[in-house]
């Protein structure tokens, strides 16, 4: 009877160890997933601030750039596309298709904003307008904050993805359907920098 009892205790201890490992690995994956989702929410805050600045910038420029209506409309269209893409990405950060959509939308928006900034250089009155200058400064500052937030998000995603791929956590990740998260990268190297603003 003593050997059977010892064997039972050993089996129970082994089972307890395995259970503690599974719970610990699961909780770690949940924590890391929540961190990258929180990191995306920081991007979301900055992007919303950016999206709110753009209509004011366009409205300020309208009076000066009457002959450049196509550029102004392209900026607003790109902004609206980016807002929609960001809303989708904010609902499920890390989702590959949502992250690719927001990345493409942000690339397009940065391109149209660069065209607007280049046009403003050709209009001295617009360039000297204090409201326009202030909005451009705020937008540039926001671009920098978006870059920092995107880096923090990508770091969180990398930590999460690494944890879900290493053994033995990968067994828990596959068992409980912890999907890989997608990085937030800007597609074109020249678009990785904030638009340059010159006064």
XYZ file of C-alpha atoms in Angstrom:
199
model
C 0.000 0.000 0.000
C 2.901 2.390 0.688
C 4.271 2.100 -2.880
C 0.832 2.754 -4.402
C 0.371 5.818 -2.222
C 3.821 7.169 -3.181
C 3.040 6.577 -6.860
C -0.288 8.391 -6.477
C 1.385 11.361 -4.762
C 4.053 11.515 -7.514
C 1.360 11.447 -10.232
C -0.641 14.147 -8.434
C 2.467 16.324 -8.043
C 3.332 15.853 -11.722
C -0.220 16.748 -12.693
C -0.095 19.813 -10.451
C 3.234 20.870 -12.014
C 1.829 20.486 -15.536
C -1.314 22.411 -14.576
C 0.751 25.233 -13.040
C 2.894 25.379 -16.196
C -0.168 25.539 -18.468
C -1.817 28.242 -16.352
C 1.421 30.249 -16.146
C 2.094 30.044 -19.897
C -1.521 30.897 -20.719
C -1.513 33.906 -18.381
C 1.792 35.129 -19.823
C 0.400 34.964 -23.364
C -2.750 36.814 -22.306
C -0.644 39.497 -20.606
C 1.564 39.956 -23.667
C -1.457 40.082 -25.983
C -3.042 42.759 -23.783
C 0.207 44.749 -23.828
C 0.342 44.931 -27.610
C -3.351 45.833 -27.749
C -2.700 48.621 -25.251
C 0.306 49.726 -27.286
C -1.945 49.999 -30.357
C -4.409 52.094 -28.376
C -1.575 54.614 -27.882
C -1.133 54.737 -31.665
C -4.898 55.119 -32.012
C -4.888 58.184 -29.739
C -2.167 59.880 -31.783
C -3.720 58.954 -35.120
C -7.079 60.374 -34.054
C -5.334 63.589 -33.039
C -3.639 63.639 -36.440
C -6.918 62.975 -38.261
C -8.566 65.837 -36.340
C -5.801 68.268 -37.342
C -5.991 67.499 -41.062
C -9.444 69.048 -41.807
C -8.343 72.231 -40.013
C -5.170 72.305 -42.069
C -7.107 71.811 -45.308
C -9.680 74.437 -44.321
C -6.916 76.941 -43.621
C -5.257 76.172 -46.951
C -8.503 76.381 -48.975
C -8.508 80.152 -49.163
C -4.994 80.215 -50.547
C -5.013 77.108 -52.720
C -8.200 77.595 -54.698
C -6.498 76.343 -57.864
C -5.284 73.205 -56.074
C -8.666 71.776 -55.171
C -7.646 68.273 -56.343
C -4.827 68.106 -53.808
C -7.070 69.274 -50.980
C -9.722 66.714 -51.916
C -7.061 63.981 -52.128
C -5.871 64.838 -48.604
C -9.406 64.612 -47.214
C -10.095 61.350 -49.100
C -6.841 59.833 -47.831
C -7.660 60.992 -44.304
C -11.119 59.392 -44.452
C -9.639 56.121 -45.729
C -7.084 56.180 -42.919
C -9.783 56.851 -40.302
C -11.743 53.817 -41.522
C -8.645 51.625 -41.594
C -7.630 52.772 -38.117
C -11.078 51.993 -36.734
C -10.795 48.455 -38.089
C -7.250 48.027 -36.762
C -8.212 49.390 -33.331
C -10.926 46.740 -33.050
C -8.412 43.937 -33.547
C -4.799 45.123 -33.315
C -2.406 42.551 -34.611
C -4.792 41.225 -37.260
C -2.713 40.874 -40.420
C -5.268 42.263 -42.883
C -6.235 45.181 -40.612
C -2.598 46.109 -40.046
C -1.821 45.955 -43.759
C -4.863 48.128 -44.477
C -3.857 50.776 -41.918
C -0.270 50.671 -43.155
C -1.362 51.287 -46.758
C -3.798 54.011 -45.714
C -1.161 55.782 -43.628
C 1.335 55.575 -46.482
C -1.205 57.167 -48.851
C -2.107 59.850 -46.306
C 1.541 60.733 -45.714
C 2.028 61.030 -49.461
C -0.894 63.396 -49.932
C 0.156 65.465 -46.921
C 3.644 65.763 -48.393
C 2.091 67.109 -51.605
C 0.064 69.621 -49.577
C 3.176 70.754 -47.708
C 5.076 71.094 -50.969
C 2.248 73.178 -52.436
C 2.168 75.434 -49.397
C 5.802 76.306 -50.128
C 4.690 77.888 -53.426
C 2.243 80.238 -51.677
C 4.114 82.733 -49.455
C 0.928 84.083 -47.874
C -0.142 80.587 -46.857
C 3.339 79.752 -45.642
C 3.288 82.881 -43.445
C -0.221 82.268 -42.074
C 0.095 81.748 -38.309
C -2.781 79.267 -38.150
C -1.227 77.213 -40.934
C 2.173 77.332 -39.233
C 0.703 76.232 -35.909
C -1.266 73.384 -37.502
C 1.783 72.188 -39.416
C 3.867 72.245 -36.218
C 1.196 70.273 -34.357
C 0.951 67.790 -37.202
C 4.717 67.303 -37.273
C 4.757 66.810 -33.501
C 1.935 64.288 -33.803
C 3.809 62.452 -36.570
C 6.734 62.031 -34.181
C 4.439 60.736 -31.432
C 2.894 58.262 -33.888
C 6.385 57.011 -34.758
C 7.268 56.466 -31.097
C 3.931 54.772 -30.387
C 4.345 52.555 -33.457
C 7.796 51.489 -32.230
C 6.383 50.614 -28.800
C 3.588 48.628 -30.454
C 6.027 46.747 -32.696
C 8.221 45.931 -29.678
C 5.186 44.551 -27.828
C 4.140 42.500 -30.860
C 7.644 41.090 -31.221
C 7.725 40.050 -27.544
C 4.292 38.426 -27.858
C 5.125 36.632 -31.119
C 8.439 35.384 -29.738
C 6.768 34.026 -26.613
C 4.030 32.269 -28.586
C 6.586 30.667 -30.929
C 9.148 29.334 -28.428
C 8.893 25.891 -26.920
C 7.009 24.967 -24.738
C 4.779 28.076 -24.865
C 4.003 27.282 -28.496
C 2.069 24.227 -27.313
C -0.151 26.405 -25.145
C -0.466 29.054 -27.885
C -1.623 26.524 -30.470
C -3.950 24.769 -28.008
C -5.684 28.009 -26.991
C -5.575 29.687 -30.446
C -3.212 32.560 -29.708
C -2.813 33.883 -33.251
C 0.324 35.712 -34.349
C 0.152 39.496 -34.282
C 1.151 41.675 -37.225
C 3.683 44.491 -36.986
C 2.701 48.016 -37.991
C 5.186 48.970 -40.684
C 5.108 51.727 -43.248
C 5.395 50.139 -46.671
C 7.734 52.553 -48.460
C 11.102 53.435 -46.872
C 10.797 57.075 -47.889
C 7.468 57.286 -46.043
C 8.937 56.173 -42.706
C 9.879 59.721 -41.830
C 7.432 62.408 -40.808
C 6.681 64.879 -43.592
C 9.240 67.690 -43.611
C 7.817 71.095 -42.811
C 9.747 74.228 -43.772
C 8.824 77.735 -42.757
